[in-house]
Amino acid sequence: MATAPEKFILIKKGFWGMKASLVKTTFFDGLVLGYLLVVVLIAILHPSDEQMLELSKNTLIFLSCCLVGAGASFLLNFFKLKTLGELIFEDAEAKANLVSESWYKTVWAWELIVFLVTTLIVGVKITQFSVFELMDQQGFQGAIRLFQGLMSPNFDLLPRAVLNIIVTIFMAFMATALAIPIAFVLCFFCAKNIMKTPGAFVIYMGLRTLLNIMRSIEALIWAIIFSVWVGIGPFAGMMALMIHSIASLAKQYSEIVESVNEGPIEGIVSTGANKLQTIWFAIVPQVVLPFISFTVYRWDINIRMATIVGLVGGGGIGTLLIQFQGQAMWPEVGTIILVIAFVVWFMDTASAYLREALK
Amino acid sequence: MINRNPNSNETLLSIKDLVKTYPNGTQALKEVSFEVRRGEFLVVIGLSGSGKSTLLRCLNRLNDPTSGEITFNGKSTLDLKPAEVRNLRKKVAMIFQHFNLVPRHTVLSNVLMGRLGDTPSLKSLFGMFSAPDYQKAREYLNLVGIAEKEKMRADQLSGGQQQRVAIARALTQQPEILLADEPVASLDPATCHTVMDYLKKVNQELGITIICNLHFLSLVRQYATRVIALKAGEIVFEGSPTEITDDWFARIYGHGAREVHIN
Ligand SMILES: Nc1ncnc2c1ncn2[C@@H]1O[C@H](COP(=O)(O)OP(=O)(O)OP(=O)(O)O)[C@@H](O)[C@H]1O
Ligand SMILES: [Mg+2]
């Protein structure tokens, strides 16, 4: 039973061995130096807009720059000039034997400084950061009108806002409630300390990948997908939140399962209990409280996300908000924002108290 | 069913050329061979890292041996299917240095878990243990003198009490062998004797064979009927506790080691 993962580790070590850090270092430095090189190229050559749009050609240029960067990193480290990547990824052993050097004499410090400064400059250019726009008279007046509207909310809208926020709260509740049992079952299949045999390991990897993909697609995007699939409204929003919650909860649950104390597991296994019994009697008692705590937190997050999801057709208060915002009816928007702020604040505080009490 | 005569010559367990090499290359056991007779109180001694735990864990298949032969009641235990391994574990119970009880469950519930191997999955998930199971659990809680604590949470007991609960859990499995991996290493000297006395009682009154890892020689002399000593994964001594002379002590624990007494 225990031999399978042991074998996996062996294979992994055999392949990468000591080189694991070298691969990571070269990759990291390659990206950083390649990026710097590309920035320099753009600054020198001033490519036209059409040239910037040639994706495949530019990708090729970027990758060649990265290759050059990787080569540079390899050479620098070969001559014992420590790069940023090496500093981050070197083995624990080397980290323990740090030699203290003045930072300005090191390659990695200069690599970091040049990287940060360049990125700041590029960032200012790309976001068209402009103090002038902020101070522009006309725009400024517009903002003031908006704030005045927000500050004098139109309470005629309050009943509708309240009804809509109730919809939003229940969207979040249903999404969480439906996600819990699914995530609970899935989490054991993506916990390393349970999936030990080679066959199980394949399921573990597959499921992890699937959940990672599900999680990397934002709830906002799921809401767009479902608002086309099942039509605009609370059901679409609920489905979007549920999918996202399943992926997030399964991940968090499985991490808790992976960190349980092995002692009770051994104790139960040694009585001749089977896998299901071991999970139920040795693992579940150790994880219930953290599970509940994470679930409450997830519900809290879902209430906030339910509002956002509503903006793209997920129903509830978000949909109401986007309607009035589109017509620039600021006093009405002000009412809606007040209601949202109150509910979010209340749920946030309540969930914090709950989680504190559950520790 | 169980032979209560500790001096019987029936071989219960026979270990031949047992080798365990961990995946990182550590050779924890190198061709270990010995036999265990029914009713013995066999103690395994040796320096830290000599392979004592590995040996015990090979016997109930918590570890998979690399090669060699183990026969229990005349049957090999190395080519078993998962269900048969679970059956083996029912008969070869184990207690641990850190007790390994389930913290949030009550004492009684922990002891009942000794019946998991004989309870269908679905029933056990609902905690539906049979009336005879309850009876056994209470009987063994009584035997280790802790019956009045049955409703307490396991993690609220002292170390010595937890180890007694662990013994009761092991007993409800109705085992033939009880493996004890340094059962008293995290207990104070007085408690340590209490727990060892209960193990002795289990051995003598119930006739259960005991294989126990110990660190203190004074305990070995007091409780063992036979001793084997491991050094770097090999057996360097096998005999009665009275035969461990200063000379042997030096050989087992290395020259310059001094015996620590525990009273
Ligand atoms: N899971 C494991 N993976 C790799 N090596 C291990 C593992 N478990 C134990 N070892 C190694 O096997 C050898 C024997 O360990 P073992 O735990 O059996 O010794 P021990 O006699 O019980 O020691 P102690 O008295 O400290 O409990 C040691 O060198 C140990 O480092
Ligand atoms: Mg040990």
CSV table of C-alpha atoms in Angstrom, one decimal, chain A:
chain,number,residue,atom,x,y,z
A,1,MET,CA,0.0,0.0,0.0
A,2,ALA,CA,2.8,2.4,1.0
A,3,THR,CA,5.2,1.5,-1.8
A,4,ALA,CA,3.4,3.2,-4.6
A,5,PRO,CA,4.0,6.9,-3.8
A,6,GLU,CA,7.5,6.0,-2.6
A,7,LYS,CA,8.1,4.8,-6.2
A,8,PHE,CA,6.8,8.0,-7.6
A,9,ILE,CA,9.1,10.1,-5.5
A,10,LEU,CA,12.0,8.0,-6.7
A,11,ILE,CA,11.2,8.5,-10.3
A,12,LYS,CA,10.9,12.2,-9.8
A,13,LYS,CA,14.2,12.4,-7.9
A,14,GLY,CA,15.9,10.3,-10.6
A,15,PHE,CA,14.8,12.7,-13.3
A,16,TRP,CA,15.4,16.0,-11.8
A,17,GLY,CA,17.6,15.2,-8.8
A,18,MET,CA,19.8,18.1,-7.9
A,19,LYS,CA,18.8,19.9,-11.1
A,20,ALA,CA,15.3,20.8,-9.9
A,21,SER,CA,16.6,24.2,-8.7
A,22,LEU,CA,18.6,24.8,-11.8
A,23,VAL,CA,15.6,24.4,-14.1
A,24,LYS,CA,13.5,26.7,-12.0
A,25,THR,CA,16.3,29.3,-11.7
A,26,THR,CA,17.0,29.4,-15.4
A,27,PHE,CA,13.3,29.6,-16.2
A,28,PHE,CA,12.7,32.4,-13.8
A,29,ASP,CA,15.7,34.5,-14.9
A,30,GLY,CA,14.9,33.7,-18.5
A,31,LEU,CA,11.5,35.3,-18.1
A,32,VAL,CA,12.8,38.3,-16.1
A,33,LEU,CA,15.8,39.1,-18.4
A,34,GLY,CA,13.8,38.3,-21.6
A,35,TYR,CA,11.1,40.8,-20.5
A,36,LEU,CA,13.7,43.5,-19.8
A,37,LEU,CA,15.3,42.8,-23.2
A,38,VAL,CA,11.9,43.2,-24.9
A,39,VAL,CA,11.2,46.5,-23.1
A,40,VAL,CA,14.6,47.8,-24.2
A,41,LEU,CA,13.9,46.7,-27.8
A,42,ILE,CA,10.5,48.4,-27.9
A,43,ALA,CA,12.0,51.6,-26.4
A,44,ILE,CA,14.7,51.6,-29.1
A,45,LEU,CA,12.8,50.5,-32.1
A,46,HIS,CA,9.4,52.2,-31.5
A,47,PRO,CA,7.3,49.6,-33.3
A,48,SER,CA,4.1,50.8,-34.9
A,49,ASP,CA,0.6,49.7,-33.7
A,50,GLU,CA,0.3,47.2,-36.6
A,51,GLN,CA,3.6,45.7,-35.7
A,52,MET,CA,2.5,45.4,-32.0
A,53,LEU,CA,-0.5,43.4,-33.1
A,54,GLU,CA,1.5,40.6,-34.9
A,55,LEU,CA,1.0,38.1,-32.1
A,56,SER,CA,2.9,35.1,-33.5
A,57,LYS,CA,5.9,37.1,-34.6
A,58,ASN,CA,6.1,39.0,-31.3
A,59,THR,CA,5.7,35.8,-29.3
A,60,LEU,CA,8.7,34.4,-31.2
A,61,ILE,CA,10.7,37.5,-30.5
A,62,PHE,CA,9.7,37.4,-26.8
A,63,LEU,CA,10.6,33.7,-26.5
A,64,SER,CA,14.0,34.3,-28.2
A,65,CYS,CA,14.7,37.1,-25.7
A,66,CYS,CA,13.8,34.7,-22.9
A,67,LEU,CA,16.2,32.2,-24.3
A,68,VAL,CA,18.9,34.8,-24.4
A,69,GLY,CA,18.0,35.6,-20.8
A,70,ALA,CA,18.1,32.0,-19.7
A,71,GLY,CA,21.5,31.7,-21.3
A,72,ALA,CA,22.7,34.7,-19.5
A,73,SER,CA,21.3,33.4,-16.2
A,74,PHE,CA,23.1,30.0,-16.7
A,75,LEU,CA,26.4,31.7,-17.5
A,76,LEU,CA,26.2,34.1,-14.6
A,77,ASN,CA,25.5,31.3,-12.1
A,78,PHE,CA,28.1,29.2,-13.7
A,79,PHE,CA,30.6,31.9,-12.8
A,80,LYS,CA,29.2,32.0,-9.3
A,81,LEU,CA,27.4,35.4,-9.8
A,82,LYS,CA,24.2,34.8,-8.0
A,83,THR,CA,21.1,35.8,-10.0
A,84,LEU,CA,17.7,36.6,-8.5
A,85,GLY,CA,16.3,33.2,-9.6
A,86,GLU,CA,19.2,31.5,-7.9
A,87,LEU,CA,18.6,33.5,-4.8
A,88,ILE,CA,14.9,32.4,-4.7
A,89,PHE,CA,15.2,28.8,-5.8
A,90,GLU,CA,18.5,27.5,-4.6
A,91,ASP,CA,18.4,24.4,-2.4
A,92,ALA,CA,17.8,24.7,1.3
A,93,GLU,CA,21.3,23.7,1.9
A,94,ALA,CA,22.8,26.7,0.1
A,95,LYS,CA,20.2,29.0,1.7
A,96,ALA,CA,21.5,27.9,5.1
A,97,ASN,CA,25.0,28.9,4.2
A,98,LEU,CA,24.3,32.4,3.0
A,99,VAL,CA,27.4,34.5,2.7
A,100,SER,CA,26.8,38.1,3.6
A,101,GLU,CA,27.8,40.5,0.9
A,102,SER,CA,27.0,44.2,0.4
A,103,TRP,CA,23.9,44.1,-1.7
A,104,TYR,CA,25.1,46.6,-4.3
A,105,LYS,CA,27.9,44.2,-5.2
A,106,THR,CA,25.5,41.4,-6.1
A,107,VAL,CA,23.9,40.7,-9.5
A,108,TRP,CA,20.6,39.7,-8.0
A,109,ALA,CA,20.1,43.1,-6.3
A,110,TRP,CA,20.7,45.0,-9.5
A,111,GLU,CA,18.5,42.5,-11.4
A,112,LEU,CA,15.7,43.2,-8.9
A,113,ILE,CA,16.1,47.0,-9.0
A,114,VAL,CA,16.2,47.2,-12.8
A,115,PHE,CA,13.2,44.9,-13.0
A,116,LEU,CA,11.1,47.0,-10.5
A,117,VAL,CA,12.1,50.4,-12.0
A,118,THR,CA,11.4,49.2,-15.6
A,119,THR,CA,8.1,47.8,-14.6
A,120,LEU,CA,7.1,51.0,-12.9
A,121,ILE,CA,7.9,53.0,-16.0
A,122,VAL,CA,6.2,50.6,-18.3
A,123,GLY,CA,3.2,50.6,-15.9
A,124,VAL,CA,2.9,54.4,-16.0
A,125,LYS,CA,3.0,54.3,-19.8
A,126,ILE,CA,0.4,51.5,-20.2
A,127,THR,CA,-2.2,52.7,-17.6
A,128,GLN,CA,-1.8,56.2,-19.1
A,129,PHE,CA,-1.3,57.5,-15.6
A,130,SER,CA,-1.9,61.2,-15.6
A,131,VAL,CA,-2.2,63.6,-12.8
A,132,PHE,CA,-3.6,66.1,-15.3
A,133,GLU,CA,-6.7,64.0,-15.9
A,134,LEU,CA,-7.4,63.7,-12.2
A,135,MET,CA,-7.3,67.5,-11.8
A,136,ASP,CA,-9.3,68.2,-15.0
A,137,GLN,CA,-12.0,70.8,-14.1
A,138,GLN,CA,-14.8,69.3,-16.2
A,139,GLY,CA,-14.3,65.7,-15.1
A,140,PHE,CA,-13.9,66.8,-11.5
A,141,GLN,CA,-17.3,68.6,-11.6
A,142,GLY,CA,-18.9,65.4,-13.0
A,143,ALA,CA,-17.5,63.4,-10.2
A,144,ILE,CA,-18.8,65.9,-7.7
A,145,ARG,CA,-22.3,65.6,-9.2
A,146,LEU,CA,-22.1,61.8,-8.9
A,147,PHE,CA,-21.1,62.0,-5.3
A,148,GLN,CA,-23.8,64.4,-4.5
A,149,GLY,CA,-26.3,62.0,-6.0
A,150,LEU,CA,-24.9,59.2,-4.0
A,151,MET,CA,-25.0,61.2,-0.8
A,152,SER,CA,-28.7,62.0,-1.3
A,153,PRO,CA,-30.1,58.5,-1.8
A,154,ASN,CA,-33.6,58.1,-3.2
A,155,PHE,CA,-35.3,56.0,-0.5
A,156,ASP,CA,-38.4,55.4,-2.7
A,157,LEU,CA,-36.2,52.6,-4.2
A,158,LEU,CA,-35.5,51.0,-0.8
A,159,PRO,CA,-38.3,48.3,-0.9
A,160,ARG,CA,-37.1,47.1,-4.3
A,161,ALA,CA,-33.5,47.2,-3.2
A,162,VAL,CA,-34.3,45.1,-0.1
A,163,LEU,CA,-36.2,42.5,-2.0
A,164,ASN,CA,-33.3,42.2,-4.5
A,165,ILE,CA,-30.7,41.9,-1.8
A,166,ILE,CA,-32.7,39.1,-0.3
A,167,VAL,CA,-32.5,37.4,-3.7
A,168,THR,CA,-28.7,37.9,-3.6
A,169,ILE,CA,-28.3,36.5,-0.1
A,170,PHE,CA,-30.3,33.4,-1.1
A,171,MET,CA,-28.2,33.0,-4.3
A,172,ALA,CA,-25.1,33.0,-2.1
A,173,PHE,CA,-26.7,30.6,0.4
A,174,MET,CA,-27.9,28.1,-2.3
A,175,ALA,CA,-24.6,28.2,-4.0
A,176,THR,CA,-22.7,27.4,-0.8
A,177,ALA,CA,-25.2,24.8,0.4
A,178,LEU,CA,-25.1,22.9,-2.8
A,179,ALA,CA,-21.4,23.1,-3.1
A,180,ILE,CA,-20.7,21.7,0.4
A,181,PRO,CA,-21.7,18.0,-0.1
A,182,ILE,CA,-20.0,17.9,-3.5
A,183,ALA,CA,-16.8,19.5,-2.3
A,184,PHE,CA,-16.9,17.2,0.8
A,185,VAL,CA,-16.9,14.1,-1.3
A,186,LEU,CA,-14.3,15.4,-3.8
A,187,CYS,CA,-11.9,16.7,-1.2
A,188,PHE,CA,-10.9,13.2,-0.1
A,189,PHE,CA,-10.1,12.2,-3.7
A,190,CYS,CA,-7.7,15.1,-4.0
A,191,ALA,CA,-5.9,14.7,-0.7
A,192,LYS,CA,-2.4,13.4,-1.2
A,193,ASN,CA,-2.3,11.4,2.1
A,194,ILE,CA,-5.4,9.4,1.0
A,195,MET,CA,-4.7,8.8,-2.7
A,196,LYS,CA,-1.6,6.8,-2.3
A,197,THR,CA,-1.8,3.9,-4.7
A,198,PRO,CA,-0.7,4.5,-8.4
A,199,GLY,CA,-4.3,4.2,-9.6
A,200,ALA,CA,-5.5,6.6,-7.0
A,201,PHE,CA,-2.7,9.0,-7.8
A,202,VAL,CA,-4.0,9.3,-11.4
A,203,ILE,CA,-7.4,10.2,-10.1
A,204,TYR,CA,-5.8,12.7,-7.7
A,205,MET,CA,-3.9,14.4,-10.5
A,206,GLY,CA,-6.8,14.5,-12.8
A,207,LEU,CA,-9.2,15.9,-10.2
A,208,ARG,CA,-6.7,18.5,-9.0
A,209,THR,CA,-6.2,19.7,-12.6
A,210,LEU,CA,-9.9,19.9,-13.2
A,211,LEU,CA,-10.6,21.8,-10.0
A,212,ASN,CA,-7.7,24.2,-10.7
A,213,ILE,CA,-9.1,25.0,-14.1
A,214,MET,CA,-12.6,25.5,-12.6
A,215,ARG,CA,-11.1,27.8,-10.0
A,216,SER,CA,-9.0,29.8,-12.4
A,217,ILE,CA,-12.1,30.8,-14.3
A,218,GLU,CA,-13.6,33.6,-12.3
A,219,ALA,CA,-17.2,33.5,-11.1
A,220,LEU,CA,-17.8,36.5,-13.2
A,221,ILE,CA,-17.0,34.5,-16.4
A,222,TRP,CA,-19.1,31.5,-15.2
A,223,ALA,CA,-21.9,34.0,-14.7
A,224,ILE,CA,-21.6,35.1,-18.3
A,225,ILE,CA,-21.6,31.5,-19.5
A,226,PHE,CA,-24.6,30.6,-17.4
A,227,SER,CA,-26.6,33.7,-18.3
A,228,VAL,CA,-26.4,32.6,-21.9
A,229,TRP,CA,-27.0,28.9,-21.0
A,230,VAL,CA,-30.0,29.2,-18.5
A,231,GLY,CA,-30.9,32.9,-19.2
A,232,ILE,CA,-30.3,36.1,-17.2
A,233,GLY,CA,-31.5,35.8,-13.6
A,234,PRO,CA,-30.7,34.5,-10.1
A,235,PHE,CA,-30.4,30.9,-11.3
A,236,ALA,CA,-27.4,31.8,-13.6
A,237,GLY,CA,-25.8,33.7,-10.8
A,238,MET,CA,-26.3,30.9,-8.3
A,239,MET,CA,-24.8,28.3,-10.7
A,240,ALA,CA,-21.8,30.5,-11.3
A,241,LEU,CA,-21.1,30.9,-7.6
A,242,MET,CA,-21.7,27.2,-7.0
A,243,ILE,CA,-19.2,26.0,-9.6
A,244,HIS,CA,-16.6,28.4,-8.2
A,245,SER,CA,-17.4,27.4,-4.6
A,246,ILE,CA,-17.1,23.7,-5.4
A,247,ALA,CA,-13.6,24.2,-6.8
A,248,SER,CA,-12.5,26.5,-3.9
A,249,LEU,CA,-14.0,24.5,-1.1
A,250,ALA,CA,-12.7,21.2,-2.4
A,251,LYS,CA,-9.2,22.7,-2.6
A,252,GLN,CA,-9.4,24.2,0.9
A,253,TYR,CA,-11.0,21.0,2.4
A,254,SER,CA,-8.4,18.8,0.8
A,255,GLU,CA,-5.6,20.9,2.2
A,256,ILE,CA,-7.1,20.5,5.7
A,257,VAL,CA,-7.3,16.8,5.1
A,258,GLU,CA,-3.7,16.7,4.1
A,259,SER,CA,-2.6,18.4,7.3
A,260,VAL,CA,-4.4,16.0,9.8
A,261,ASN,CA,-2.5,14.2,12.4
A,262,GLU,CA,-1.4,10.8,11.1
A,263,GLY,CA,-1.5,9.2,14.6
A,264,PRO,CA,-5.3,8.5,14.8
A,265,ILE,CA,-5.2,7.3,11.2
A,266,GLU,CA,-2.6,4.7,12.1
A,267,GLY,CA,-4.5,3.8,15.2
A,268,ILE,CA,-7.7,3.1,13.2
A,269,VAL,CA,-5.9,1.3,10.3
A,270,SER,CA,-4.2,-1.0,12.7
A,271,THR,CA,-7.6,-2.2,14.0
A,272,GLY,CA,-8.3,-3.7,10.6
A,273,ALA,CA,-10.7,-0.9,9.5
A,274,ASN,CA,-11.2,-0.3,5.8
A,275,LYS,CA,-10.6,2.9,3.9
A,276,LEU,CA,-14.1,4.4,4.3
A,277,GLN,CA,-14.1,3.7,8.1
A,278,THR,CA,-10.6,5.2,8.4
A,279,ILE,CA,-11.7,8.4,6.8
A,280,TRP,CA,-14.9,8.6,8.8
A,281,PHE,CA,-13.4,7.7,12.2
A,282,ALA,CA,-9.9,9.1,12.0
A,283,ILE,CA,-10.0,12.0,9.6
A,284,VAL,CA,-13.5,13.5,9.8
A,285,PRO,CA,-13.4,14.2,13.5
A,286,GLN,CA,-10.2,16.1,13.0
A,287,VAL,CA,-11.5,18.2,10.1
A,288,VAL,CA,-15.1,19.2,10.9
A,289,LEU,CA,-14.4,22.4,12.7
A,290,PRO,CA,-11.9,23.8,10.1
A,291,PHE,CA,-14.4,22.7,7.4
A,292,ILE,CA,-17.2,24.6,9.0
A,293,SER,CA,-15.0,27.6,9.5
A,294,PHE,CA,-14.0,27.7,5.8
A,295,THR,CA,-17.5,27.1,4.7
A,296,VAL,CA,-18.8,30.1,6.6
A,297,TYR,CA,-16.1,32.2,5.1
A,298,ARG,CA,-17.0,30.9,1.7
A,299,TRP,CA,-20.6,32.0,2.2
A,300,ASP,CA,-19.4,35.4,3.3
A,301,ILE,CA,-17.3,35.6,0.1
A,302,ASN,CA,-20.3,34.4,-2.0
A,303,ILE,CA,-22.5,37.2,-0.7
A,304,ARG,CA,-20.0,39.7,-2.0
A,305,MET,CA,-19.5,37.9,-5.2
A,306,ALA,CA,-23.2,37.4,-5.7
A,307,THR,CA,-23.5,41.2,-6.1
A,308,ILE,CA,-20.7,41.3,-8.7
A,309,VAL,CA,-22.1,38.3,-10.5
A,310,GLY,CA,-25.4,40.2,-10.7
A,311,LEU,CA,-23.7,42.9,-12.7
A,312,VAL,CA,-23.3,40.6,-15.7
A,313,GLY,CA,-26.8,39.1,-15.6
A,314,GLY,CA,-26.7,36.9,-12.5
A,315,GLY,CA,-29.8,38.5,-11.0
A,316,GLY,CA,-30.3,40.0,-7.6
A,317,ILE,CA,-29.1,43.4,-6.4
A,318,GLY,CA,-26.2,43.5,-8.9
A,319,THR,CA,-28.6,43.5,-11.9
A,320,LEU,CA,-30.6,46.2,-10.3
A,321,LEU,CA,-27.5,48.3,-9.7
A,322,ILE,CA,-26.3,48.0,-13.3
A,323,GLN,CA,-29.7,49.1,-14.6
A,324,PHE,CA,-29.7,52.4,-12.6
A,325,GLN,CA,-26.0,53.0,-13.2
A,326,GLY,CA,-26.6,52.7,-16.9
A,327,GLN,CA,-29.2,55.5,-16.7
A,328,ALA,CA,-26.9,57.6,-14.5
A,329,MET,CA,-29.6,57.7,-11.8
A,330,TRP,CA,-27.1,58.4,-9.0
A,331,PRO,CA,-29.5,58.9,-6.1
A,332,GLU,CA,-31.0,55.4,-6.8
A,333,VAL,CA,-27.6,53.9,-7.2
A,334,GLY,CA,-26.7,55.5,-3.8
A,335,THR,CA,-29.6,53.7,-2.1
A,336,ILE,CA,-28.5,50.4,-3.7
A,337,ILE,CA,-24.9,50.9,-2.6
A,338,LEU,CA,-26.1,51.7,1.0
A,339,VAL,CA,-28.1,48.5,1.2
A,340,ILE,CA,-25.2,46.4,-0.2
A,341,ALA,CA,-22.7,48.0,2.1
A,342,PHE,CA,-24.9,47.3,5.1
A,343,VAL,CA,-25.5,43.7,4.3
A,344,VAL,CA,-21.9,43.0,3.4
A,345,TRP,CA,-20.7,44.6,6.6
A,346,PHE,CA,-23.2,42.7,8.6
A,347,MET,CA,-22.4,39.3,7.1
A,348,ASP,CA,-18.7,40.0,7.3
A,349,THR,CA,-18.9,40.7,11.0
A,350,ALA,CA,-21.3,37.8,11.7
A,351,SER,CA,-19.0,35.4,9.9
A,352,ALA,CA,-15.9,36.7,11.7
A,353,TYR,CA,-17.7,36.1,15.1
A,354,LEU,CA,-18.8,32.6,14.0
A,355,ARG,CA,-15.4,31.6,12.9
A,356,GLU,CA,-13.8,32.9,16.0
A,357,ALA,CA,-16.3,30.9,18.1
A,358,LEU,CA,-15.6,27.8,16.2
A,359,LYS,CA,-11.8,27.8,16.8
